[in-house]
Amino acid sequence: MDYQKHMELTPIKRFLGLTKHPYFGFVVIGLFLALGQVLGQFGVIGTSLVRSFGYTSIYMIVGLGFALLLGYAGLASLGTAGFVGLGTYIMGYLAKTHDLPLILVMMVGIIIAILVGLIVGFISLRIEGMYLAIVTLGLSEIFNEVFKNAYSITNGTNGLSIFGVGASREIAYYTAIGLLILMMIVTFNVMKSPTGRAMLAMKNSDSAAQAMGVSILKYRLLAFIFATVYAVIAGVLYINYAKFTIPTTWSLAYSLNILAAVIVGGSSTIFGIFLGTFLIFGLNLGILQQFEFFATNGAYSVIFNGALIIIVIMFYPGGLSKLVLTLSHKIKKAFKKYKEKWLAYKYGED
Amino acid sequence: MFNPNNFFTFHIILIVLTLISYFVLTRLLIKDRNYLRAHKDKIMNLHLIGAFFLMTLWMFISMTPQIFIQILLNNVVNVAVLALATTGIVLIFKTSITTNFAQGMIATVGAFMSARIITSLGDPNNLDIGVFLLAILGGVITSFIIGLLVDVFILRKSKYITSIGKQMITMGLVLVLMGAMPLFFNVINSPIPRLDFDIARFNFLGMALTMSMHAIYTLIITVFVLALLFIALNFTKWGLGVRATASNEIVASMMGVNTKMITAMSWAIAGGLGAIAAILYTPGQGIVSVGLMVPIQVNGFMASILGGFSTFTGPLIGAIMIPWLSALFSYYNSLWQGVIVYTLILLIVLVKPLGLFGKKIAKKV
């Protein structure tokens, strides 16, 4: 747009133009989540709800990396929990012993994550499909055993706590939200870039992608590096917010929940991942617990969550984002139809 | 007499040597020689078996034979349970092409059911064998029916979903069952006693060995059930149907195989196998708990990829190897045995991506 023309626009029109920008939605999500903490501080909403927002937005970062891996590169992994746990312990150890600032810890974490991602990526060159999922599950189990047994670093099965070290909970919350927005923008750009397209080609057919000149080696390694880096960053943010980590959190169930979040939401769009993570992690903590029925009978909320996953996958394999898309499409179509009818009624058949 | 450091150095050297010799074999020796290339798989298998044999031999020598055999005997229950659970997983993988995460939970429901029968019909500390058999039967039938219902109402309706989607459905089932179990059963106190509290003592080649009677009964039940299953798979119409469905479901249904029935029965039988495993495993843990079968299930997956999903005997051998190896390693180092065994499995799978006994299926482009 021409600068002169831009200045002539009224502020409202300029704002409306802004809403069409692809990053606008991400910022809105971020502001909405940040509002949660603000409201929590003024006592409008309960602390547990704010906590659930915080954890869910941290888990969403894991989901974003995982969506690149599963939805774009087509590689199934069950090792997510191990990688996130790795992040928490890197931060826990470094913050406790050396009192490093968050940004330095994150740098160290990213370097380690890249190394781990390279290793897993090389494994993925030889092993595919279900086998890869189980091999990464084994890798995650190895990580978990290390968390349990390397007592001098991880404090074993008692869990590692860093209370009183680093930022306060509020600051940690805002940091997590800020990084979430950043990660959403990065992920969006990766999805729309040649890298994302190459990964999609690889997902649909290895051989066809290779024939088109897509290097399988490069993009598989890249996909796993993305997933591990996102997971480690989320792990660092997790312990920065929760101030505590314990090996039992980083078990198979966590990896499965992330997988479920990405599948239920739909892995192709960021909005879908947002929906999925909040459905899997946030629904129980945030909404169901507010009802008296679910709060007193915890078992029912677990059943509800499980049934929801089954129903969504059975009837909407593309995920919730696709469902929303189809619904909005249908509504638009119906709206158009009735508008035409209204016009026909108003001005006659011609 | 025994030096742990020495032991671990030997193993590390052995693994490194195996990897180097594998590399030399594939890249330098076999590559340009046609007569060797024709037998590549056999040579690789011999190579792996040789390395494994050396490892076991070293263990056998460095512990005394008595301790070695005693450790093997102590872990018979774990081997039997894992063998049953793994067979269930493979059966479902073959017919539905998905890894069933709910296998353990379905089995646990069966174990809860039999614990309820035991507590309501008799005294857990002094149990009549008839009640026990009834309890086992009740547990197995419960899991059998749950497996059947899962297939008929959920998996049958979602035939055209990707295998990862099916995986997620089974994970949703895990959540549903996990939530439902405390509503129907007593999760705090559901004991299943041992089949027999006695311990058998016997002499073997001058070595005094002991084995619990529970382990002996477990072994007998497992061998009987698995033998029955393998006979059914190889010699009955159902077994033929399973094998046909496993190789290609669409073609099998065209050829008149009732694939719906085959898949449903596979889910049901897998549930029953899991229930037997859970019931036999519980006495070692004390009571039935919701997370009872989770470690068994993870090991079952590892055993399946170690042996390769393409055969039934391969995963079984994997299931025998994993508990025994981790028990043997835990004699030297009771903290890191899990890491060692999982790393070994990962290395083996990296060398042979389709498992020890996997067959390569040519992929159409």
XYZ file of C-alpha atoms in Angstrom:
715
model
C 0.000 0.000 0.000
C 1.172 3.478 -0.811
C 2.331 5.465 2.196
C 0.279 8.531 1.265
C -2.807 6.441 0.857
C -2.073 4.678 4.128
C -1.962 7.969 6.010
C -5.265 9.055 4.528
C -7.092 6.093 6.025
C -9.033 6.566 9.220
C -7.658 4.740 12.293
C -10.556 2.292 12.220
C -9.888 1.354 8.636
C -6.199 1.019 9.400
C -7.078 -1.346 12.237
C -9.366 -3.356 10.000
C -6.513 -3.639 7.515
C -4.331 -4.888 10.336
C -6.771 -7.655 11.176
C -6.145 -9.195 7.790
C -2.461 -9.591 8.630
C -1.658 -13.272 9.304
C 0.081 -12.497 12.603
C -2.974 -10.692 13.986
C -4.642 -13.890 15.185
C -1.530 -15.004 17.049
C -1.229 -11.685 18.850
C -4.917 -11.857 19.770
C -4.434 -15.347 21.211
C -1.421 -14.093 23.145
C -3.240 -11.029 24.488
C -6.209 -13.168 25.457
C -3.928 -15.494 27.419
C -2.084 -12.567 29.020
C -5.462 -11.145 30.047
C -5.985 -14.336 32.047
C -3.057 -13.530 34.304
C -4.135 -9.897 34.681
C -7.643 -10.974 35.681
C -6.152 -13.560 38.004
C -4.092 -10.903 39.756
C -7.192 -8.817 40.377
C -8.964 -11.895 41.686
C -11.609 -12.069 38.965
C -10.756 -15.664 38.037
C -9.304 -18.365 40.247
C -5.603 -19.189 40.537
C -6.099 -22.751 39.288
C -7.639 -21.449 36.082
C -4.711 -19.085 35.510
C -2.291 -21.949 36.180
C -4.072 -24.127 33.655
C -3.797 -21.315 31.100
C -0.084 -21.062 31.820
C 0.636 -24.771 31.514
C -1.538 -25.122 28.444
C 0.193 -22.307 26.607
C 3.565 -23.871 27.420
C 2.306 -27.229 26.155
C 1.097 -25.491 23.017
C 4.710 -24.675 22.145
C 5.439 -28.425 22.255
C 2.358 -28.978 20.111
C 3.591 -26.489 17.494
C 6.899 -28.321 17.086
C 5.134 -31.636 17.051
C 2.692 -30.447 14.391
C 5.617 -29.620 12.117
C 6.947 -33.116 12.707
C 3.686 -35.032 12.352
C 1.502 -32.852 10.182
C 4.166 -31.619 7.800
C 7.016 -34.152 7.740
C 4.678 -37.084 8.478
C 6.931 -38.604 11.129
C 5.269 -40.048 14.223
C 7.168 -39.675 17.450
C 6.358 -40.733 20.989
C 9.521 -39.273 22.442
C 8.119 -35.812 23.132
C 7.928 -36.306 26.892
C 11.606 -37.180 27.051
C 12.604 -34.038 25.184
C 10.414 -31.730 27.271
C 11.741 -33.390 30.421
C 15.275 -32.837 29.150
C 14.519 -29.114 28.873
C 13.190 -28.931 32.410
C 16.258 -30.650 33.824
C 18.688 -28.511 31.822
C 17.068 -25.396 33.252
C 16.700 -26.924 36.705
C 20.336 -27.937 36.934
C 21.819 -24.789 35.430
C 19.598 -22.417 37.373
C 20.239 -24.191 40.640
C 23.981 -24.614 40.422
C 25.154 -21.693 38.299
C 22.224 -19.271 38.585
C 22.342 -18.536 34.860
C 19.767 -16.172 33.332
C 16.905 -17.648 31.345
C 18.190 -16.560 27.957
C 21.562 -18.283 28.440
C 19.880 -21.447 29.683
C 17.704 -21.396 26.602
C 20.783 -21.113 24.381
C 22.367 -24.138 26.057
C 19.043 -25.972 25.804
C 18.733 -25.216 22.102
C 22.250 -26.485 21.399
C 21.570 -29.730 23.268
C 18.190 -30.015 21.541
C 19.793 -29.669 18.121
C 22.213 -32.472 18.967
C 19.407 -34.727 20.204
C 17.298 -33.853 17.168
C 20.174 -34.778 14.862
C 20.513 -38.183 16.535
C 16.785 -38.916 16.341
C 16.698 -37.622 12.783
C 19.403 -40.061 11.762
C 17.456 -42.855 13.432
C 14.383 -41.810 11.433
C 16.290 -42.288 8.181
C 16.451 -46.026 8.799
C 13.221 -46.663 10.654
C 9.760 -45.608 9.582
C 6.124 -45.538 10.609
C 5.010 -47.350 13.736
C 8.523 -48.641 14.311
C 9.822 -45.084 14.543
C 7.103 -44.201 17.055
C 8.104 -47.114 19.279
C 11.835 -46.455 18.915
C 11.330 -42.851 20.003
C 9.197 -44.173 22.851
C 12.208 -46.273 23.869
C 14.408 -43.187 23.669
C 11.987 -41.326 25.897
C 12.084 -44.215 28.371
C 15.886 -43.998 28.399
C 15.638 -40.271 29.176
C 13.145 -41.031 31.917
C 15.455 -43.641 33.470
C 18.265 -41.102 33.400
C 16.030 -38.537 35.126
C 15.246 -41.111 37.796
C 18.746 -42.434 38.335
C 21.222 -39.580 37.802
C 20.597 -38.550 41.378
C 23.327 -35.927 41.695
C 21.915 -33.864 38.805
C 18.206 -34.561 38.797
C 17.508 -35.332 42.459
C 16.011 -38.674 41.405
C 12.389 -39.622 41.887
C 11.840 -36.885 44.482
C 11.817 -34.322 41.721
C 13.886 -31.202 41.280
C 12.577 -27.946 42.654
C 14.001 -24.478 42.048
C 11.742 -22.431 44.300
C 13.111 -18.965 44.870
C 15.396 -19.127 41.833
C 14.747 -17.087 38.713
C 11.712 -15.043 37.810
C 8.447 -14.841 39.731
C 5.406 -16.718 38.474
C 3.842 -13.658 36.866
C 6.992 -12.777 34.946
C 7.385 -16.427 33.936
C 3.786 -16.457 32.696
C 4.293 -13.378 30.528
C 7.605 -14.774 29.238
C 5.844 -17.977 28.235
C 3.079 -16.055 26.450
C 5.607 -13.846 24.656
C 7.580 -16.842 23.478
C 4.364 -18.587 22.472
C 3.492 -15.685 20.163
C 7.021 -15.725 18.756
C 6.880 -19.483 18.205
C 3.502 -19.243 16.497
C 4.920 -16.665 14.089
C 8.023 -18.790 13.436
C 5.913 -21.905 12.897
C 3.565 -20.045 10.567
C 6.504 -18.875 8.490
C 8.054 -22.342 8.389
C 4.735 -23.827 7.300
C 4.367 -21.365 4.443
C 8.028 -21.425 3.413
C 9.736 -23.772 0.931
C 10.808 -25.860 3.939
C 7.206 -26.514 4.889
C 6.238 -27.301 1.312
C 9.168 -29.696 0.962
C 8.129 -31.408 4.193
C 4.563 -31.759 2.926
C 5.854 -33.297 -0.289
C 7.921 -35.716 1.772
C 4.899 -36.628 3.873
C 2.778 -37.500 0.871
C 5.399 -39.578 -0.895
C 9.059 -40.079 -0.096
C 9.943 -41.233 -3.558
C 8.050 -38.511 -5.401
C 9.628 -35.849 -3.197
C 13.072 -37.260 -3.862
C 12.374 -37.273 -7.564
C 11.500 -33.576 -7.330
C 14.835 -32.884 -5.680
C 13.756 -32.724 -2.036
C 16.529 -34.069 0.157
C 14.988 -36.579 2.566
C 18.065 -36.444 4.781
C 17.921 -32.682 5.192
C 14.220 -32.335 5.859
C 13.886 -35.292 8.202
C 16.750 -33.999 10.304
C 15.247 -30.517 10.162
C 11.814 -31.744 11.229
C 13.211 -33.558 14.237
C 15.417 -30.603 15.145
C 12.330 -28.357 15.092
C 10.411 -30.748 17.294
C 13.189 -31.185 19.856
C 14.081 -27.482 19.983
C 10.443 -26.518 20.563
C 10.106 -29.241 23.183
C 13.242 -28.193 25.049
C 12.210 -24.524 25.006
C 8.823 -25.541 26.375
C 10.556 -27.603 29.048
C 12.674 -24.631 30.107
C 9.562 -22.452 30.273
C 7.708 -25.159 32.197
C 10.184 -25.343 35.042
C 10.570 -21.568 34.951
C 6.816 -21.344 35.594
C 6.151 -24.395 37.771
C 9.510 -24.286 39.624
C 9.338 -28.045 39.939
C 9.887 -31.099 37.772
C 9.532 -34.793 38.495
C 10.244 -37.809 36.239
C 6.708 -39.226 36.477
C 5.332 -36.212 34.560
C 7.477 -37.055 31.540
C 6.057 -40.492 30.823
C 4.284 -42.079 27.877
C 0.982 -40.455 28.877
C 2.380 -36.971 28.262
C 3.651 -37.855 24.781
C 0.278 -39.375 23.968
C -1.525 -36.255 25.179
C 0.569 -34.040 22.913
C -0.087 -36.413 20.013
C -3.797 -36.342 20.822
C -3.807 -32.553 20.990
C -2.256 -32.249 17.557
C -4.492 -34.903 15.985
C -7.727 -33.695 17.575
C -7.073 -30.077 16.698
C -5.782 -30.761 13.218
C -2.106 -30.489 12.525
C -2.195 -28.309 9.440
C -3.093 -24.965 11.002
C -1.900 -23.109 14.072
C -5.470 -22.369 15.065
C -6.112 -26.112 15.068
C -3.186 -26.764 17.384
C -4.483 -24.037 19.698
C -7.916 -25.671 19.775
C -6.447 -29.129 20.298
C -4.116 -28.231 23.148
C -6.801 -26.308 24.963
C -9.222 -29.159 24.485
C -6.852 -31.846 25.777
C -5.016 -29.974 28.510
C -7.125 -26.926 29.238
C -10.655 -28.326 29.120
C -10.292 -30.479 32.189
C -8.344 -27.987 34.299
C -9.973 -24.837 33.054
C -13.606 -25.519 32.363
C -14.783 -28.902 33.581
C -13.410 -28.369 37.089
C -15.585 -25.263 37.382
C -18.710 -27.416 37.289
C -19.521 -28.991 40.575
C -20.349 -32.352 39.024
C -16.945 -32.807 37.399
C -15.030 -31.295 40.306
C -16.439 -33.804 42.781
C -16.222 -36.785 40.395
C -12.764 -36.484 38.850
C -13.169 -39.789 37.034
C -15.954 -38.425 34.822
C -13.805 -35.649 33.417
C -11.177 -38.225 32.368
C -13.899 -40.310 30.714
C -15.272 -37.195 29.025
C -11.832 -36.316 27.658
C -11.266 -39.825 26.328
C -14.693 -40.054 24.744
C -14.156 -36.671 23.113
C -10.882 -37.829 21.553
C -12.502 -40.992 20.222
C -15.509 -39.161 18.787
C -13.489 -36.396 17.143
C -11.077 -38.842 15.499
C -13.834 -41.226 14.424
C -16.038 -38.634 12.790
C -13.693 -35.763 11.947
C -10.343 -37.294 10.966
C -9.118 -33.899 9.743
C -9.387 -32.474 13.230
C -11.456 -29.761 14.836
C -9.935 -26.974 12.741
C -11.243 -28.647 9.622
C -14.645 -29.020 11.255
C -14.721 -25.312 12.096
C -13.623 -24.508 8.561
C -16.354 -26.651 7.015
C -18.961 -25.200 9.352
C -18.013 -21.611 8.588
C -18.004 -22.461 4.897
C -21.504 -23.897 5.198
C -22.751 -20.897 7.146
C -21.329 -18.535 4.544
C -22.980 -20.562 1.803
C -26.327 -20.521 3.577
C -25.987 -16.805 4.239
C -25.295 -16.170 0.569
C -28.287 -18.284 -0.426
C -30.653 -16.405 1.869
C -29.226 -13.079 0.753
C -30.007 -14.010 -2.821
C -33.511 -15.033 -1.792
C -33.955 -11.757 0.073
C -32.759 -9.791 -2.927
C -35.096 -11.771 -5.184
C -37.949 -10.997 -2.827
C -37.046 -7.314 -2.632
C -36.422 -6.593 -6.285
C -38.448 -9.328 -7.955
C -37.262 -12.502 -9.676
C -35.109 -10.735 -12.231
C 36.143 -62.853 41.969
C 33.818 -60.678 39.943
C 34.720 -57.209 38.816
C 31.844 -54.995 37.550
C 34.129 -52.524 35.810
C 35.747 -55.332 33.925
C 32.313 -56.601 32.977
C 31.139 -53.298 31.555
C 34.377 -52.690 29.691
C 33.929 -56.067 28.060
C 30.402 -55.224 26.974
C 31.285 -51.834 25.588
C 34.188 -53.356 23.647
C 31.882 -56.101 22.398
C 29.236 -53.657 21.204
C 31.789 -51.418 19.489
C 33.411 -54.436 17.850
C 30.017 -55.668 16.682
C 29.191 -52.318 15.122
C 32.602 -52.055 13.435
C 32.464 -55.588 12.109
C 28.913 -54.957 10.891
C 30.136 -51.935 8.999
C 33.095 -53.847 7.558
C 30.845 -56.741 6.566
C 28.234 -54.642 4.793
C 30.418 -52.000 3.184
C 33.584 -53.861 2.325
C 33.048 -57.587 2.214
C 29.560 -58.221 0.963
C 29.100 -55.270 -1.336
C 31.083 -56.504 -4.327
C 30.724 -60.244 -3.942
C 27.619 -61.678 -5.459
C 27.855 -65.099 -3.845
C 27.977 -63.443 -0.406
C 25.267 -60.942 -1.228
C 22.794 -63.695 -1.945
C 23.090 -64.776 1.692
C 23.377 -61.312 3.194
C 20.509 -61.724 5.658
C 21.815 -65.019 6.941
C 25.319 -63.627 7.403
C 23.982 -60.621 9.301
C 21.863 -62.818 11.526
C 24.782 -65.120 12.262
C 26.863 -62.087 13.077
C 24.295 -60.769 15.555
C 23.723 -64.187 17.080
C 27.481 -64.581 17.499
C 27.763 -61.262 19.323
C 24.806 -62.103 21.522
C 26.214 -65.539 22.265
C 29.563 -64.052 23.310
C 27.747 -61.645 25.602
C 25.738 -64.382 27.284
C 28.797 -66.592 27.554
C 30.722 -63.828 29.265
C 27.878 -63.356 31.723
C 27.687 -67.073 32.326
C 31.404 -67.223 33.070
C 31.647 -64.077 35.141
C 28.765 -64.978 37.454
C 28.814 -68.548 38.582
C 26.462 -70.773 36.571
C 24.314 -71.254 39.643
C 23.612 -67.552 40.041
C 23.058 -67.212 36.306
C 20.418 -69.933 36.218
C 18.874 -68.749 39.479
C 18.400 -65.246 38.042
C 16.767 -66.740 34.966
C 14.437 -68.801 37.161
C 13.537 -65.805 39.342
C 12.284 -63.915 36.321
C 10.187 -66.612 34.714
C 6.972 -64.808 35.719
C 8.078 -61.582 34.033
C 9.006 -63.448 30.866
C 5.692 -65.299 30.765
C 3.639 -62.149 31.373
C 5.527 -60.184 28.762
C 5.182 -63.005 26.245
C 1.390 -63.044 26.687
C 1.064 -59.248 26.493
C 3.326 -59.008 23.454
C 1.403 -61.678 21.580
C -1.776 -59.672 22.160
C -0.146 -56.511 20.814
C 1.168 -58.292 17.732
C -2.181 -59.958 17.050
C -3.884 -56.561 16.969
C -1.088 -54.990 14.956
C -1.445 -57.712 12.348
C -5.164 -57.362 11.849
C -5.792 -53.660 12.530
C -2.353 -52.179 11.610
C -2.166 -50.131 14.760
C -0.344 -50.278 18.059
C -2.955 -50.752 20.709
C -2.225 -48.568 23.713
C -5.391 -49.733 25.430
C -4.171 -53.340 25.581
C -2.835 -52.872 29.111
C -5.959 -51.090 30.339
C -8.302 -53.729 28.914
C -6.168 -56.353 30.658
C -6.323 -54.433 33.941
C -10.119 -54.389 33.837
C -9.993 -58.177 33.607
C -7.630 -58.353 36.571
C -9.974 -56.110 38.595
C -12.873 -58.372 37.733
C -11.060 -61.480 38.927
C -9.929 -59.694 42.094
C -13.565 -58.844 42.775
C -14.604 -62.472 42.250
C -11.830 -63.604 44.602
C -12.733 -61.154 47.367
C -16.458 -61.791 47.128
C -16.390 -65.586 46.866
C -13.475 -66.530 49.080
C -10.732 -65.427 51.418
C -7.682 -64.093 49.524
C -5.281 -65.534 52.103
C -6.624 -69.050 51.942
C -8.084 -69.622 48.571
C -9.851 -72.572 47.077
C -8.405 -73.553 43.691
C -11.906 -73.777 42.190
C -12.642 -70.160 43.094
C -9.302 -69.177 41.631
C -10.033 -70.838 38.321
C -13.448 -69.202 38.284
C -11.798 -65.833 38.931
C -9.329 -66.294 36.097
C -12.163 -67.320 33.800
C -14.224 -64.294 34.856
C -11.337 -61.908 34.255
C -10.519 -63.370 30.872
C -14.142 -63.271 29.739
C -14.473 -59.634 30.861
C -11.443 -58.549 28.848
C -12.540 -60.739 25.939
C -15.907 -58.964 25.804
C -14.371 -55.500 26.172
C -11.964 -56.223 23.313
C -14.840 -57.450 21.173
C -16.974 -54.387 21.931
C -14.100 -52.019 21.200
C -13.607 -53.522 17.789
C -17.288 -53.789 16.894
C -18.323 -50.310 18.023
C -15.205 -48.226 17.445
C -12.483 -49.755 15.293
C -14.846 -51.237 12.710
C -16.384 -47.823 12.156
C -13.012 -46.159 11.656
C -11.485 -48.368 9.033
C -10.340 -45.584 6.756
C -8.466 -43.572 9.352
C -4.664 -43.497 9.285
C -2.864 -45.822 11.653
C -1.808 -42.865 13.802
C -5.456 -41.852 14.064
C -6.329 -45.373 15.208
C -3.496 -45.157 17.705
C -5.139 -42.030 19.091
C -8.475 -43.793 19.335
C -6.881 -46.486 21.483
C -5.354 -43.737 23.579
C -8.816 -42.199 24.057
C -9.908 -45.659 25.168
C -7.092 -45.655 27.719
C -8.519 -42.455 29.199
C -12.090 -43.780 29.203
C -11.097 -47.044 30.887
C -8.789 -45.245 33.317
C -11.657 -43.027 34.386
C -14.196 -45.820 34.459
C -12.203 -48.301 36.537
C -12.427 -46.483 39.900
C -16.189 -46.178 39.410
C -16.743 -49.913 39.125
C -13.936 -51.507 41.110
C -12.199 -51.129 44.420
C -8.876 -49.585 43.386
C -7.491 -49.414 46.917
C -7.713 -53.054 47.863
C -8.097 -55.620 45.091
C -5.687 -58.412 45.905
C -4.967 -61.440 43.755
C -2.951 -64.039 45.726
C -0.295 -66.315 44.301
C -1.501 -69.516 42.707
C 0.636 -71.387 45.213
C 2.745 -69.981 48.038
C 5.227 -72.876 48.144
C 8.755 -72.746 46.835
C 10.172 -75.680 44.920
C 13.778 -76.666 45.686
C 15.659 -78.949 43.377
C 19.144 -79.948 42.334
C 20.339 -79.548 38.792
C 23.849 -80.790 37.930
C 24.872 -80.322 41.535
C 23.471 -76.793 41.759
C 20.866 -76.095 44.432
C 18.168 -74.010 42.768
C 14.823 -72.633 43.932
C 11.748 -71.610 42.032
C 8.411 -70.459 43.344
C 5.468 -72.697 42.556
C 3.605 -69.633 41.292
C 6.277 -69.235 38.614
C 5.958 -72.890 37.646
C 2.177 -72.646 37.319
C 2.535 -69.369 35.421
C 4.934 -71.009 33.019
C 2.610 -73.967 32.485
C -0.421 -71.736 31.864
C 1.520 -69.469 29.501
C 3.010 -72.299 27.477
C -0.390 -73.970 27.244
C -2.190 -70.797 26.128
C 0.474 -69.742 23.657
C 0.773 -73.247 22.221
C -2.989 -73.319 21.757
C -2.871 -69.923 20.052
C -0.037 -70.918 17.747
C -1.772 -74.142 16.795
C -4.906 -72.107 16.074
C -2.941 -69.629 13.995
C -1.280 -72.303 11.924
C -3.917 -74.985 11.551
C -7.404 -73.477 11.838
C -9.514 -71.495 9.461
C -9.414 -68.522 11.828
C -5.596 -68.611 11.820
C -5.524 -68.706 8.051
C -7.932 -65.751 8.027
C -5.695 -63.791 10.415
C -2.690 -64.411 8.220
C -4.609 -63.450 5.099
C -5.970 -60.280 6.735
C -2.492 -59.408 7.948
C -1.000 -59.624 4.495
C -3.724 -57.640 2.746
C -7.107 -56.873 4.210
C -8.893 -55.799 1.035
C -7.769 -58.779 -1.018
C -8.596 -61.102 1.879
C -12.146 -59.780 2.034
C -12.436 -60.195 -1.745
C -11.380 -63.816 -1.395
C -14.266 -64.458 0.957
C -12.501 -64.063 4.287
C -14.847 -62.559 6.847
C -12.373 -59.873 7.874
C -14.803 -58.197 10.272
C -15.144 -61.408 12.233
C -11.385 -62.050 12.110
C -10.529 -58.591 13.435
C -13.172 -58.739 16.150
C -11.941 -62.136 17.312
C -8.351 -60.897 17.277
C -9.259 -57.974 19.530
C -11.174 -60.272 21.833
C -8.399 -62.862 22.042
C -5.788 -60.151 22.574
C -7.914 -58.852 25.440
C -8.105 -62.332 26.935
C -4.334 -62.851 26.638
C -3.759 -59.501 28.323
C -6.119 -60.435 31.152
C -4.239 -63.689 31.809
C -0.994 -61.707 31.840
C -2.415 -59.141 34.282
C -3.827 -61.805 36.615
C -0.537 -63.699 36.707
C 1.474 -60.499 37.136
C -0.553 -58.989 39.991
C 0.666 -61.287 42.833
C 4.192 -59.948 42.412
C 2.864 -56.397 42.782
C 0.457 -57.105 45.658
C -2.777 -55.523 44.447
C -4.343 -54.564 41.140
C -3.854 -50.879 40.365
C -4.895 -48.768 37.388
C -1.338 -48.382 36.104
C -0.497 -52.044 36.628
C 0.243 -52.967 33.030
C 1.855 -49.749 31.773
C 5.515 -50.877 32.111
C 4.610 -54.297 30.699
C 3.010 -52.612 27.730
C 6.008 -50.395 26.991
C 8.229 -53.472 27.178
C 5.773 -55.297 24.944
C 6.171 -52.634 22.252
C 9.935 -52.811 22.592
C 9.834 -56.614 22.334
C 7.661 -56.352 19.218
C 10.063 -54.087 17.369
C 13.030 -56.100 18.599
C 11.573 -59.250 17.073
C 9.818 -57.518 14.193
C 6.073 -57.228 13.723
C 6.048 -59.409 10.630
C 6.175 -62.767 12.439
C 4.583 -64.090 15.620
C 7.661 -65.922 16.916
C 9.984 -62.931 16.595
C 8.234 -60.733 19.186
C 7.965 -63.776 21.449
C 11.752 -64.165 21.398
C 12.048 -60.417 22.044
C 9.679 -60.810 24.996
C 11.839 -63.612 26.399
C 15.045 -61.618 25.959
C 14.054 -58.294 27.518
C 13.200 -59.352 31.114
C 16.023 -61.856 31.300
C 18.628 -59.457 29.964
C 17.530 -56.656 32.271
C 17.547 -59.066 35.230
C 21.055 -60.254 34.361
C 22.308 -56.694 33.992
C 20.645 -55.663 37.223
C 22.853 -58.206 39.012
C 25.769 -55.948 38.171
C 24.089 -52.608 38.379
C 20.571 -52.415 39.677
C 20.110 -48.764 38.675
C 20.956 -48.569 35.003
C 19.786 -51.928 33.698
C 16.783 -50.383 31.935
C 18.949 -47.864 30.112
C 21.404 -50.586 29.064
C 18.703 -52.893 27.725
C 16.841 -50.125 25.873
C 20.081 -48.865 24.342
C 20.924 -52.396 23.203
C 17.488 -52.721 21.618
C 17.870 -49.360 19.878
C 21.252 -50.415 18.505
C 19.882 -53.723 17.252
C 16.901 -52.003 15.647
C 19.202 -49.486 13.987
C 21.220 -52.325 12.483
C 18.126 -54.298 11.537
C 15.294 -51.784 11.077
C 12.598 -54.438 10.699
C 13.561 -56.334 13.830
C 15.609 -59.487 14.308
C 13.228 -61.673 12.355
C 11.579 -59.065 10.156
C 10.915 -59.710 6.516
C 11.331 -56.926 4.067
C 8.169 -56.116 2.163
C 8.795 -54.546 -1.215
C 7.103 -51.144 -1.406
C 5.325 -50.024 -4.523
C 6.141 -46.473 -5.510
